[in-house]
Amino acid sequence: MCGIFGYVGNQNKAANIVFEGLKLLEYRGYDSWGVAVKKDRKLEIDKHVGKIGDAKVNLPQSSLGIGHTRWATHGGVTVANAHPHVDCTKSIAVVHNGIVENFQDLKDSLIEKGHKFISETDTEVIPHLVEENLKHEGFSSSVRDAFNKLKGLNAVVVANAVSKEIVAAKTGSPLVVGIGENELFVASDASAIVKHTKKVIFLEDNQIVILGEKLKLIKLPEGLEIKPELHILDWKFEETEKGKYNHFLLKEINEQPRVIENIALNYSVEVNNLAKLIKDAFGTFILGCGTASYSALAGTYLFSRIAKKHVNFSIGSEFNYLEDYLTNRSLLIPISQSGETIDVVDPVANAKKKGSKIAAIVNVLGSTLYRQADFKILLGAGPEKAVVGTRSFIAMVAVLILAAYSLAEKQTQGKNLLLRAAENVKEILKERFEQKIKKIADE
């Protein structure tokens, strides 16, 4: 998991805009970081090992830049291995999230053609592939053809100092494009973009986007232009900052009462619809991975105890053992904070092939899971920056509690329970309790 940010526009502050974007994404990778900006027909790069902290970026003014915060996979934590990576001409730079499974074969082939490598990373093959393709085709098609050669789940952002463009493509790993006034952004998480614009496009798998004087979206592998689907984010920028708290985990813990209260007061219709889907289904399966899997497991207990209804549970990565039970009368309830977890997304795609209904519980608008679902409940927990799931987990459980009570035709009772829970959590988070909790933690 790494953080990606890119900018092209009319402001001559690309280095600072990208750098500030990386600060918002540092939770996605803090081994090393780097920024590249266009200067004339070359790219100037500033790379560092370690956390960003109070560092400053030392680059010229520019209207085009890309940056990256790294969580190391291929190669150790060194300046040479930090992104962005460039081609031999230093006019092409790449930042990347994912793993190029066939990088060694690609690297050997490029070395035979005279390309020089300076890092241990799989990422470095990408700018050299683009450079090789540029010998006989244009920039966007060079990126397209390079990306089509990559095996594995990857998101890449490629900057070209000569054409003054950024081209991004993805399979598996998320990318989102922001549309501002005469400026365009690309990032691995919408939370880094919301400061600048709330108009976004969520890239789907096997799509490539060209960001220059205008935006163009293309379907891979054939390269046909398609019409983008615009989404409007409802997040506030304040939700992406720590505010008065020392770190995001504390902030998100303290925001849990608001999340529970919001679900109790505003989710009656969505939860009633989910309860009806469960009631009408012939076989309901609930699944998730990691933190979400614990909320899914809790859901089976809640539906059993409150609504006397059997609901099957599975960890996402093991659901393939249950797929033979699925029919066009089955209901699958996938739960995910990001909506991008591949071990949830894949089973959902297989269930759709069997005609099963998908009712997703997800926190990120426009995510892959959100787009896959026939019916969806957005958790409204806000952008999650801490590694530990806090608000999103409590939101998942709150939705499932309310759904179980709705299925039992006792929704008012469920609402009152959640409202009391919100007040109880507020009380626990007051200073007199906090001091006791800290003492226990210290011991």
Tab-separated table of C-alpha atoms in Angstrom:
chain	number	residue	atom	x	y	z
A	1	MET	CA	0.000	0.000	0.000
A	2	CYS	CA	1.556	3.296	-1.130
A	3	GLY	CA	0.415	6.888	-1.511
A	4	ILE	CA	0.239	8.475	-4.977
A	5	PHE	CA	-0.461	12.104	-5.895
A	6	GLY	CA	-0.232	13.996	-9.188
A	7	TYR	CA	-1.060	17.512	-10.383
A	8	VAL	CA	-1.283	19.308	-13.725
A	9	GLY	CA	-2.820	22.752	-14.065
A	10	ASN	CA	-2.502	26.513	-14.230
A	11	GLN	CA	-0.862	27.018	-10.840
A	12	ASN	CA	2.923	27.215	-10.845
A	13	LYS	CA	3.028	25.465	-7.456
A	14	ALA	CA	3.057	21.785	-8.439
A	15	ALA	CA	5.868	20.849	-6.021
A	16	ASN	CA	4.033	22.272	-2.988
A	17	ILE	CA	0.626	20.948	-4.069
A	18	VAL	CA	2.026	17.427	-4.556
A	19	PHE	CA	4.046	17.625	-1.316
A	20	GLU	CA	0.970	18.640	0.705
A	21	GLY	CA	-0.968	15.830	-0.967
A	22	LEU	CA	1.684	13.329	0.123
A	23	LYS	CA	1.410	14.518	3.721
A	24	LEU	CA	-2.283	13.595	3.633
A	25	LEU	CA	-1.390	10.179	2.191
A	26	GLU	CA	1.568	9.348	4.435
A	27	TYR	CA	-0.512	6.812	6.376
A	28	ARG	CA	-0.350	4.682	3.204
A	29	GLY	CA	3.456	4.439	3.253
A	30	TYR	CA	6.206	5.993	5.345
A	31	ASP	CA	9.431	4.214	4.415
A	32	SER	CA	10.422	6.903	1.916
A	33	TRP	CA	8.931	9.623	-0.268
A	34	GLY	CA	9.681	11.680	-3.341
A	35	VAL	CA	8.391	14.364	-5.704
A	36	ALA	CA	9.120	14.999	-9.403
A	37	VAL	CA	8.254	18.212	-11.265
A	38	LYS	CA	8.661	19.345	-14.850
A	39	LYS	CA	11.434	21.842	-15.586
A	40	ASP	CA	11.780	22.648	-19.271
A	41	ARG	CA	11.881	19.259	-21.057
A	42	LYS	CA	13.242	17.296	-18.074
A	43	LEU	CA	11.984	16.221	-14.661
A	44	GLU	CA	13.673	17.320	-11.444
A	45	ILE	CA	13.324	14.937	-8.497
A	46	ASP	CA	13.660	15.259	-4.725
A	47	LYS	CA	13.654	11.910	-2.833
A	48	HIS	CA	14.161	11.036	0.837
A	49	VAL	CA	14.183	8.045	3.191
A	50	GLY	CA	11.937	8.094	6.258
A	51	LYS	CA	8.775	9.946	7.224
A	52	ILE	CA	7.910	13.324	5.735
A	53	GLY	CA	7.471	14.951	9.159
A	54	ASP	CA	8.577	18.599	9.034
A	55	ALA	CA	10.609	18.185	5.838
A	56	LYS	CA	10.433	20.639	2.955
A	57	VAL	CA	10.586	19.916	-0.737
A	58	ASN	CA	13.381	21.627	-2.685
A	59	LEU	CA	12.227	21.874	-6.304
A	60	PRO	CA	11.631	24.621	-8.894
A	61	GLN	CA	8.246	26.139	-9.649
A	62	SER	CA	6.236	24.062	-12.091
A	63	SER	CA	2.708	23.396	-13.313
A	64	LEU	CA	3.145	19.583	-13.435
A	65	GLY	CA	4.275	17.165	-10.746
A	66	ILE	CA	3.852	13.688	-9.254
A	67	GLY	CA	4.788	12.234	-5.873
A	68	HIS	CA	4.791	9.052	-3.818
A	69	THR	CA	5.022	7.785	-0.236
A	70	ARG	CA	6.412	4.249	-0.178
A	71	TRP	CA	5.750	1.066	1.756
A	72	ALA	CA	8.651	-1.052	0.499
A	73	THR	CA	8.072	-4.258	-1.449
A	74	HIS	CA	10.802	-4.798	-4.065
A	75	GLY	CA	14.142	-3.529	-2.789
A	76	GLY	CA	15.207	-2.059	0.530
A	77	VAL	CA	14.444	1.355	1.980
A	78	THR	CA	16.947	3.549	0.117
A	79	VAL	CA	16.882	6.837	-1.779
A	80	ALA	CA	17.582	4.950	-5.013
A	81	ASN	CA	14.554	2.714	-4.440
A	82	ALA	CA	12.245	5.583	-3.490
A	83	HIS	CA	9.761	6.778	-6.125
A	84	PRO	CA	9.448	8.524	-8.560
A	85	HIS	CA	11.546	6.486	-11.000
A	86	VAL	CA	12.715	7.867	-14.345
A	87	ASP	CA	13.740	6.650	-17.780
A	88	CYS	CA	17.181	7.124	-19.332
A	89	THR	CA	16.255	10.570	-20.746
A	90	LYS	CA	14.859	11.818	-17.392
A	91	SER	CA	11.807	13.157	-19.220
A	92	ILE	CA	9.505	10.306	-18.039
A	93	ALA	CA	8.778	9.669	-14.344
A	94	VAL	CA	6.596	7.006	-12.741
A	95	VAL	CA	5.007	6.436	-9.334
A	96	HIS	CA	3.445	3.043	-8.703
A	97	ASN	CA	1.322	1.096	-6.245
A	98	GLY	CA	1.278	-2.695	-6.572
A	99	ILE	CA	3.634	-5.433	-7.709
A	100	VAL	CA	4.800	-6.070	-11.285
A	101	GLU	CA	4.933	-9.856	-11.155
A	102	ASN	CA	6.843	-10.204	-14.438
A	103	PHE	CA	9.287	-7.341	-13.820
A	104	GLN	CA	12.433	-9.489	-14.070
A	105	ASP	CA	11.602	-10.711	-17.588
A	106	LEU	CA	10.764	-7.148	-18.641
A	107	LYS	CA	13.948	-5.801	-17.026
A	108	ASP	CA	16.186	-8.383	-18.738
A	109	SER	CA	14.673	-7.510	-22.107
A	110	LEU	CA	15.147	-3.760	-21.540
A	111	ILE	CA	18.771	-4.209	-20.415
A	112	GLU	CA	19.469	-6.075	-23.675
A	113	LYS	CA	18.144	-2.987	-25.502
A	114	GLY	CA	20.596	-0.736	-23.635
A	115	HIS	CA	18.468	0.657	-20.776
A	116	LYS	CA	20.291	1.480	-17.520
A	117	PHE	CA	18.708	0.667	-14.141
A	118	ILE	CA	19.712	2.273	-10.838
A	119	SER	CA	17.282	0.708	-8.353
A	120	GLU	CA	16.243	-2.741	-7.114
A	121	THR	CA	12.532	-2.028	-7.655
A	122	ASP	CA	10.012	-3.601	-10.000
A	123	THR	CA	8.624	-0.093	-10.662
A	124	GLU	CA	11.665	1.070	-12.614
A	125	VAL	CA	10.810	-1.130	-15.589
A	126	ILE	CA	7.723	1.017	-16.273
A	127	PRO	CA	9.407	4.324	-17.297
A	128	HIS	CA	11.866	2.364	-19.446
A	129	LEU	CA	9.011	0.501	-21.163
A	130	VAL	CA	7.370	3.852	-21.897
A	131	GLU	CA	10.679	5.251	-23.161
A	132	GLU	CA	11.109	2.278	-25.493
A	133	ASN	CA	7.557	2.645	-26.851
A	134	LEU	CA	8.042	6.395	-27.429
A	135	LYS	CA	10.536	5.554	-30.167
A	136	HIS	CA	7.646	4.608	-32.449
A	137	GLU	CA	4.388	5.979	-30.944
A	138	GLY	CA	2.817	8.795	-28.890
A	139	PHE	CA	2.915	9.228	-25.100
A	140	SER	CA	-0.549	8.000	-24.108
A	141	SER	CA	-0.348	4.920	-26.327
A	142	SER	CA	3.187	4.261	-25.014
A	143	VAL	CA	1.829	4.162	-21.457
A	144	ARG	CA	-1.129	2.042	-22.579
A	145	ASP	CA	1.106	-0.534	-24.280
A	146	ALA	CA	3.538	-0.565	-21.333
A	147	PHE	CA	0.708	-1.062	-18.831
A	148	ASN	CA	-0.774	-3.889	-20.908
A	149	LYS	CA	2.530	-5.776	-20.485
A	150	LEU	CA	2.441	-5.638	-16.667
A	151	LYS	CA	1.241	-8.723	-14.793
A	152	GLY	CA	-0.360	-8.345	-11.357
A	153	LEU	CA	-2.476	-5.682	-9.660
A	154	ASN	CA	-1.018	-2.254	-10.322
A	155	ALA	CA	-1.797	1.453	-10.326
A	156	VAL	CA	0.659	3.662	-12.211
A	157	VAL	CA	0.946	7.409	-12.743
A	158	VAL	CA	3.332	8.544	-15.475
A	159	ALA	CA	4.498	12.140	-16.034
A	160	ASN	CA	5.964	13.419	-19.302
A	161	ALA	CA	7.970	16.650	-19.211
A	162	VAL	CA	7.916	16.977	-23.010
A	163	SER	CA	4.181	16.621	-23.667
A	164	LYS	CA	3.239	18.268	-20.302
A	165	GLU	CA	0.848	15.402	-19.523
A	166	ILE	CA	0.160	12.862	-16.812
A	167	VAL	CA	-1.230	9.452	-17.756
A	168	ALA	CA	-2.583	7.070	-15.103
A	169	ALA	CA	-3.859	3.486	-15.326
A	170	LYS	CA	-5.015	0.847	-12.840
A	171	THR	CA	-5.907	-2.768	-12.243
A	172	GLY	CA	-6.820	-3.629	-8.662
A	173	SER	CA	-5.143	-0.776	-6.773
A	174	PRO	CA	-7.360	2.324	-6.453
A	175	LEU	CA	-6.902	5.635	-8.283
A	176	VAL	CA	-9.165	8.684	-8.229
A	177	VAL	CA	-9.052	11.769	-10.471
A	178	GLY	CA	-10.050	15.225	-9.213
A	179	ILE	CA	-11.406	17.927	-11.537
A	180	GLY	CA	-10.760	21.524	-10.475
A	181	GLU	CA	-10.827	24.897	-12.219
A	182	ASN	CA	-8.275	24.570	-15.033
A	183	GLU	CA	-6.399	21.929	-13.043
A	184	LEU	CA	-6.514	18.158	-12.640
A	185	PHE	CA	-5.417	15.860	-9.820
A	186	VAL	CA	-4.831	12.137	-9.430
A	187	ALA	CA	-4.353	10.249	-6.158
A	188	SER	CA	-4.572	6.827	-4.572
A	189	ASP	CA	-7.161	8.141	-2.097
A	190	ALA	CA	-9.863	10.806	-2.470
A	191	SER	CA	-8.983	12.214	0.965
A	192	ALA	CA	-5.912	13.862	-0.590
A	193	ILE	CA	-7.989	15.584	-3.291
A	194	VAL	CA	-10.992	16.897	-1.333
A	195	LYS	CA	-8.995	19.999	-0.246
A	196	HIS	CA	-8.862	21.090	-3.893
A	197	THR	CA	-12.109	19.780	-5.407
A	198	LYS	CA	-15.076	17.549	-4.641
A	199	LYS	CA	-15.618	16.600	-8.295
A	200	VAL	CA	-13.978	13.224	-8.861
A	201	ILE	CA	-13.821	10.256	-11.218
A	202	PHE	CA	-13.034	6.838	-9.760
A	203	LEU	CA	-10.957	4.858	-12.245
A	204	GLU	CA	-12.208	1.348	-12.889
A	205	ASP	CA	-9.948	-1.593	-13.608
A	206	ASN	CA	-8.353	-1.546	-17.050
A	207	GLN	CA	-8.959	2.155	-17.570
A	208	ILE	CA	-6.379	4.778	-18.474
A	209	VAL	CA	-6.821	8.527	-18.017
A	210	ILE	CA	-4.907	11.295	-19.790
A	211	LEU	CA	-4.529	14.543	-17.841
A	212	GLY	CA	-3.289	17.524	-19.810
A	213	GLU	CA	-5.081	20.562	-21.174
A	214	LYS	CA	-8.200	18.403	-20.930
A	215	LEU	CA	-9.178	15.006	-19.566
A	216	LYS	CA	-9.611	11.874	-21.657
A	217	LEU	CA	-10.674	8.444	-20.343
A	218	ILE	CA	-9.787	5.273	-22.278
A	219	LYS	CA	-10.723	1.604	-21.909
A	220	LEU	CA	-7.916	-0.978	-21.956
A	221	PRO	CA	-6.554	-3.001	-23.655
A	222	GLU	CA	-8.058	-1.808	-26.945
A	223	GLY	CA	-7.816	1.943	-26.281
A	224	LEU	CA	-11.418	3.106	-26.947
A	225	GLU	CA	-12.391	6.495	-25.486
A	226	ILE	CA	-15.247	6.357	-22.961
A	227	LYS	CA	-17.349	8.959	-21.136
A	228	PRO	CA	-16.261	9.557	-17.510
A	229	GLU	CA	-18.778	9.189	-14.666
A	230	LEU	CA	-18.536	12.168	-12.312
A	231	HIS	CA	-19.058	11.839	-8.527
A	232	ILE	CA	-19.378	14.604	-5.936
A	233	LEU	CA	-17.651	13.894	-2.605
A	234	ASP	CA	-19.608	14.770	0.528
A	235	TRP	CA	-16.516	14.812	2.781
A	236	LYS	CA	-15.273	18.003	4.415
A	237	PHE	CA	-11.552	18.756	4.252
A	238	GLU	CA	-11.483	19.071	8.068
A	239	GLU	CA	-12.246	15.335	8.218
A	240	THR	CA	-8.861	14.605	6.631
A	241	GLU	CA	-6.860	16.602	9.220
A	242	LYS	CA	-5.901	15.741	12.808
A	243	GLY	CA	-7.206	19.011	14.242
A	244	LYS	CA	-6.679	19.200	18.023
A	245	TYR	CA	-5.661	15.535	18.327
A	246	ASN	CA	-2.089	14.229	18.460
A	247	HIS	CA	-2.787	11.542	15.868
A	248	PHE	CA	-5.561	10.251	13.625
A	249	LEU	CA	-6.349	7.184	15.729
A	250	LEU	CA	-7.352	9.355	18.700
A	251	LYS	CA	-9.362	11.635	16.431
A	252	GLU	CA	-11.263	8.741	14.893
A	253	ILE	CA	-11.957	7.105	18.265
A	254	ASN	CA	-13.453	10.370	19.508
A	255	GLU	CA	-15.659	10.670	16.414
A	256	GLN	CA	-17.331	7.284	16.954
A	257	PRO	CA	-20.333	8.674	18.898
A	258	ARG	CA	-21.181	10.975	15.963
A	259	VAL	CA	-21.018	8.026	13.556
A	260	ILE	CA	-23.337	5.851	15.688
A	261	GLU	CA	-25.779	8.734	16.166
A	262	ASN	CA	-25.847	9.481	12.436
A	263	ILE	CA	-26.774	5.879	11.599
A	264	ALA	CA	-29.475	5.785	14.267
A	265	LEU	CA	-31.112	8.991	13.018
A	266	ASN	CA	-30.640	8.862	9.249
A	267	TYR	CA	-30.485	5.264	8.000
A	268	SER	CA	-34.078	4.034	8.476
A	269	VAL	CA	-34.953	3.722	4.780
A	270	GLU	CA	-31.681	2.090	3.633
A	271	VAL	CA	-31.695	-0.385	6.506
A	272	ASN	CA	-35.369	-1.275	5.932
A	273	ASN	CA	-34.536	-2.004	2.295
A	274	LEU	CA	-31.612	-4.227	3.356
A	275	ALA	CA	-33.861	-6.093	5.807
A	276	LYS	CA	-36.392	-6.712	3.024
A	277	LEU	CA	-33.661	-8.088	0.742
A	278	ILE	CA	-32.562	-10.500	3.496
A	279	LYS	CA	-36.161	-11.539	4.153
A	280	ASP	CA	-36.842	-12.259	0.466
A	281	ALA	CA	-33.530	-14.024	-0.274
A	282	PHE	CA	-33.111	-17.775	-0.441
A	283	GLY	CA	-29.749	-17.935	1.315
A	284	THR	CA	-27.879	-14.856	2.582
A	285	PHE	CA	-24.083	-14.682	2.817
A	286	ILE	CA	-22.162	-11.946	4.625
A	287	LEU	CA	-18.420	-11.552	4.081
A	288	GLY	CA	-15.478	-9.269	4.702
A	289	CYS	CA	-11.723	-9.262	5.267
A	290	GLY	CA	-9.650	-8.063	8.204
A	291	THR	CA	-11.549	-5.678	10.480
A	292	ALA	CA	-14.661	-5.903	8.280
A	293	SER	CA	-14.722	-9.688	8.734
A	294	TYR	CA	-15.272	-9.203	12.475
A	295	SER	CA	-18.254	-6.958	11.799
A	296	ALA	CA	-19.564	-9.580	9.338
A	297	LEU	CA	-19.165	-12.305	11.972
A	298	ALA	CA	-20.948	-10.078	14.491
A	299	GLY	CA	-23.715	-9.711	11.905
A	300	THR	CA	-24.434	-13.441	11.903
A	301	TYR	CA	-24.832	-13.354	15.692
A	302	LEU	CA	-27.001	-10.222	15.571
A	303	PHE	CA	-29.387	-11.604	12.930
A	304	SER	CA	-29.615	-14.881	14.860
A	305	ARG	CA	-30.272	-13.379	18.295
A	306	ILE	CA	-32.393	-10.353	17.356
A	307	ALA	CA	-34.251	-11.490	14.222
A	308	LYS	CA	-34.018	-15.314	14.565
A	309	LYS	CA	-32.643	-15.370	11.009
A	310	HIS	CA	-29.773	-17.563	9.781
A	311	VAL	CA	-27.146	-15.676	7.788
A	312	ASN	CA	-23.959	-17.382	6.552
A	313	PHE	CA	-20.530	-15.861	7.304
A	314	SER	CA	-17.279	-16.160	5.382
A	315	ILE	CA	-13.906	-14.473	5.258
A	316	GLY	CA	-13.596	-13.019	1.767
A	317	SER	CA	-10.554	-15.075	0.775
A	318	GLU	CA	-12.363	-18.333	1.663
A	319	PHE	CA	-15.710	-17.585	0.030
A	320	ASN	CA	-14.799	-19.537	-3.106
A	321	TYR	CA	-15.510	-22.708	-1.069
A	322	LEU	CA	-19.130	-21.558	-0.666
A	323	GLU	CA	-19.756	-20.190	-4.161
A	324	ASP	CA	-21.414	-23.426	-5.325
A	325	TYR	CA	-24.341	-22.636	-3.007
A	326	LEU	CA	-25.104	-19.399	-4.867
A	327	THR	CA	-28.147	-19.065	-7.128
A	328	ASN	CA	-30.073	-16.177	-8.647
A	329	ARG	CA	-32.130	-16.109	-5.416
A	330	SER	CA	-29.087	-15.685	-3.129
A	331	LEU	CA	-28.096	-12.435	-1.435
A	332	LEU	CA	-24.438	-11.539	-0.854
A	333	ILE	CA	-23.638	-8.778	1.692
A	334	PRO	CA	-19.972	-7.759	1.265
A	335	ILE	CA	-18.615	-5.330	3.878
A	336	SER	CA	-15.541	-3.142	3.312
A	337	GLN	CA	-14.160	0.203	4.439
A	338	SER	CA	-12.266	0.949	1.227
A	339	GLY	CA	-14.423	-0.992	-1.211
A	340	GLU	CA	-11.207	-2.073	-2.945
A	341	THR	CA	-10.195	-5.223	-1.018
A	342	ILE	CA	-9.490	-7.744	-3.767
A	343	ASP	CA	-10.553	-10.727	-1.616
A	344	VAL	CA	-13.996	-9.133	-1.373
A	345	VAL	CA	-14.223	-7.684	-4.883
A	346	ASP	CA	-13.433	-11.027	-6.596
A	347	PRO	CA	-16.150	-13.106	-4.832
A	348	VAL	CA	-18.670	-10.360	-5.590
A	349	ALA	CA	-17.782	-10.514	-9.303
A	350	ASN	CA	-18.252	-14.311	-9.249
A	351	ALA	CA	-21.578	-14.017	-7.406
A	352	LYS	CA	-22.848	-11.535	-9.999
A	353	LYS	CA	-22.104	-14.067	-12.744
A	354	LYS	CA	-24.499	-16.458	-10.971
A	355	GLY	CA	-27.203	-13.785	-10.833
A	356	SER	CA	-27.030	-13.321	-7.053
A	357	LYS	CA	-28.054	-9.943	-5.619
A	358	ILE	CA	-25.292	-7.806	-4.076
A	359	ALA	CA	-26.038	-5.520	-1.100
A	360	ALA	CA	-22.771	-3.801	-0.204
A	361	ILE	CA	-21.960	-2.014	3.055
A	362	VAL	CA	-19.046	0.259	2.190
A	363	ASN	CA	-17.446	3.531	3.303
A	364	VAL	CA	-16.034	4.903	0.047
A	365	LEU	CA	-18.301	6.413	-2.585
A	366	GLY	CA	-17.421	5.278	-6.110
A	367	SER	CA	-15.147	2.433	-4.974
A	368	THR	CA	-15.076	-0.844	-6.919
A	369	LEU	CA	-17.422	-2.557	-4.454
A	370	TYR	CA	-19.776	0.435	-4.499
A	371	ARG	CA	-19.986	0.219	-8.295
A	372	GLN	CA	-20.440	-3.570	-8.282
A	373	ALA	CA	-23.413	-3.567	-5.918
A	374	ASP	CA	-27.090	-3.688	-6.885
A	375	PHE	CA	-27.909	-2.070	-3.538
A	376	LYS	CA	-25.482	-0.196	-1.322
A	377	ILE	CA	-25.298	1.421	2.096
A	378	LEU	CA	-22.624	4.106	2.467
A	379	LEU	CA	-21.325	4.057	6.033
A	380	GLY	CA	-20.767	7.813	6.297
A	381	ALA	CA	-17.826	7.272	8.664
A	382	GLY	CA	-15.638	9.819	6.864
A	383	PRO	CA	-12.181	9.239	5.374
A	384	GLU	CA	-10.235	6.779	7.513
A	385	LYS	CA	-6.587	7.725	7.974
A	386	ALA	CA	-5.489	5.611	10.958
A	387	VAL	CA	-4.303	2.108	10.102
A	388	VAL	CA	-6.663	0.680	12.735
A	389	GLY	CA	-10.353	0.596	11.723
A	390	THR	CA	-12.328	2.660	14.270
A	391	ARG	CA	-15.222	4.744	12.932
A	392	SER	CA	-15.775	2.448	9.958
A	393	PHE	CA	-15.926	-0.678	12.148
A	394	ILE	CA	-18.368	0.874	14.597
A	395	ALA	CA	-20.460	2.088	11.625
A	396	MET	CA	-20.555	-1.438	10.140
A	397	VAL	CA	-21.742	-2.918	13.427
A	398	ALA	CA	-24.298	-0.121	13.934
A	399	VAL	CA	-25.793	-0.715	10.469
A	400	LEU	CA	-26.032	-4.458	11.137
A	401	ILE	CA	-27.668	-3.894	14.555
A	402	LEU	CA	-30.272	-1.620	12.984
A	403	ALA	CA	-30.803	-4.066	10.092
A	404	ALA	CA	-31.371	-6.960	12.527
A	405	TYR	CA	-33.932	-4.967	14.520
A	406	SER	CA	-35.594	-3.858	11.260
A	407	LEU	CA	-35.836	-7.476	10.121
A	408	ALA	CA	-37.486	-8.281	13.468
A	409	GLU	CA	-39.868	-5.321	12.893
A	410	LYS	CA	-38.446	-3.533	15.937
A	411	GLN	CA	-36.534	-0.708	14.249
A	412	THR	CA	-37.483	1.916	16.863
A	413	GLN	CA	-35.997	-0.303	19.554
A	414	GLY	CA	-32.787	-0.603	17.521
A	415	LYS	CA	-32.593	3.186	17.039
A	416	ASN	CA	-32.997	3.822	20.749
A	417	LEU	CA	-30.312	1.251	21.526
A	418	LEU	CA	-27.848	2.974	19.169
A	419	LEU	CA	-28.635	6.439	20.543
A	420	ARG	CA	-27.984	5.186	24.083
A	421	ALA	CA	-24.750	3.569	22.862
A	422	ALA	CA	-23.608	6.887	21.342
A	423	GLU	CA	-24.200	8.652	24.669
A	424	ASN	CA	-22.403	5.875	26.533
A	425	VAL	CA	-19.339	6.115	24.270
A	426	LYS	CA	-19.295	9.906	24.742
A	427	GLU	CA	-19.239	9.338	28.502
A	428	ILE	CA	-16.396	6.806	28.265
A	429	LEU	CA	-14.332	9.286	26.226
A	430	LYS	CA	-14.567	12.017	28.862
A	431	GLU	CA	-11.365	12.948	30.667
A	432	ARG	CA	-12.146	11.162	33.944
A	433	PHE	CA	-12.489	7.854	32.079
A	434	GLU	CA	-9.637	8.640	29.722
A	435	GLN	CA	-7.177	8.927	32.592
A	436	LYS	CA	-8.227	5.506	33.913
A	437	ILE	CA	-7.891	3.988	30.447
A	438	LYS	CA	-4.409	5.475	30.029
A	439	LYS	CA	-3.372	4.090	33.397
A	440	ILE	CA	-4.547	0.586	32.438
A	441	ALA	CA	-2.769	0.908	29.062
A	442	ASP	CA	0.475	1.935	30.791
A	443	GLU	CA	0.253	-1.030	33.164
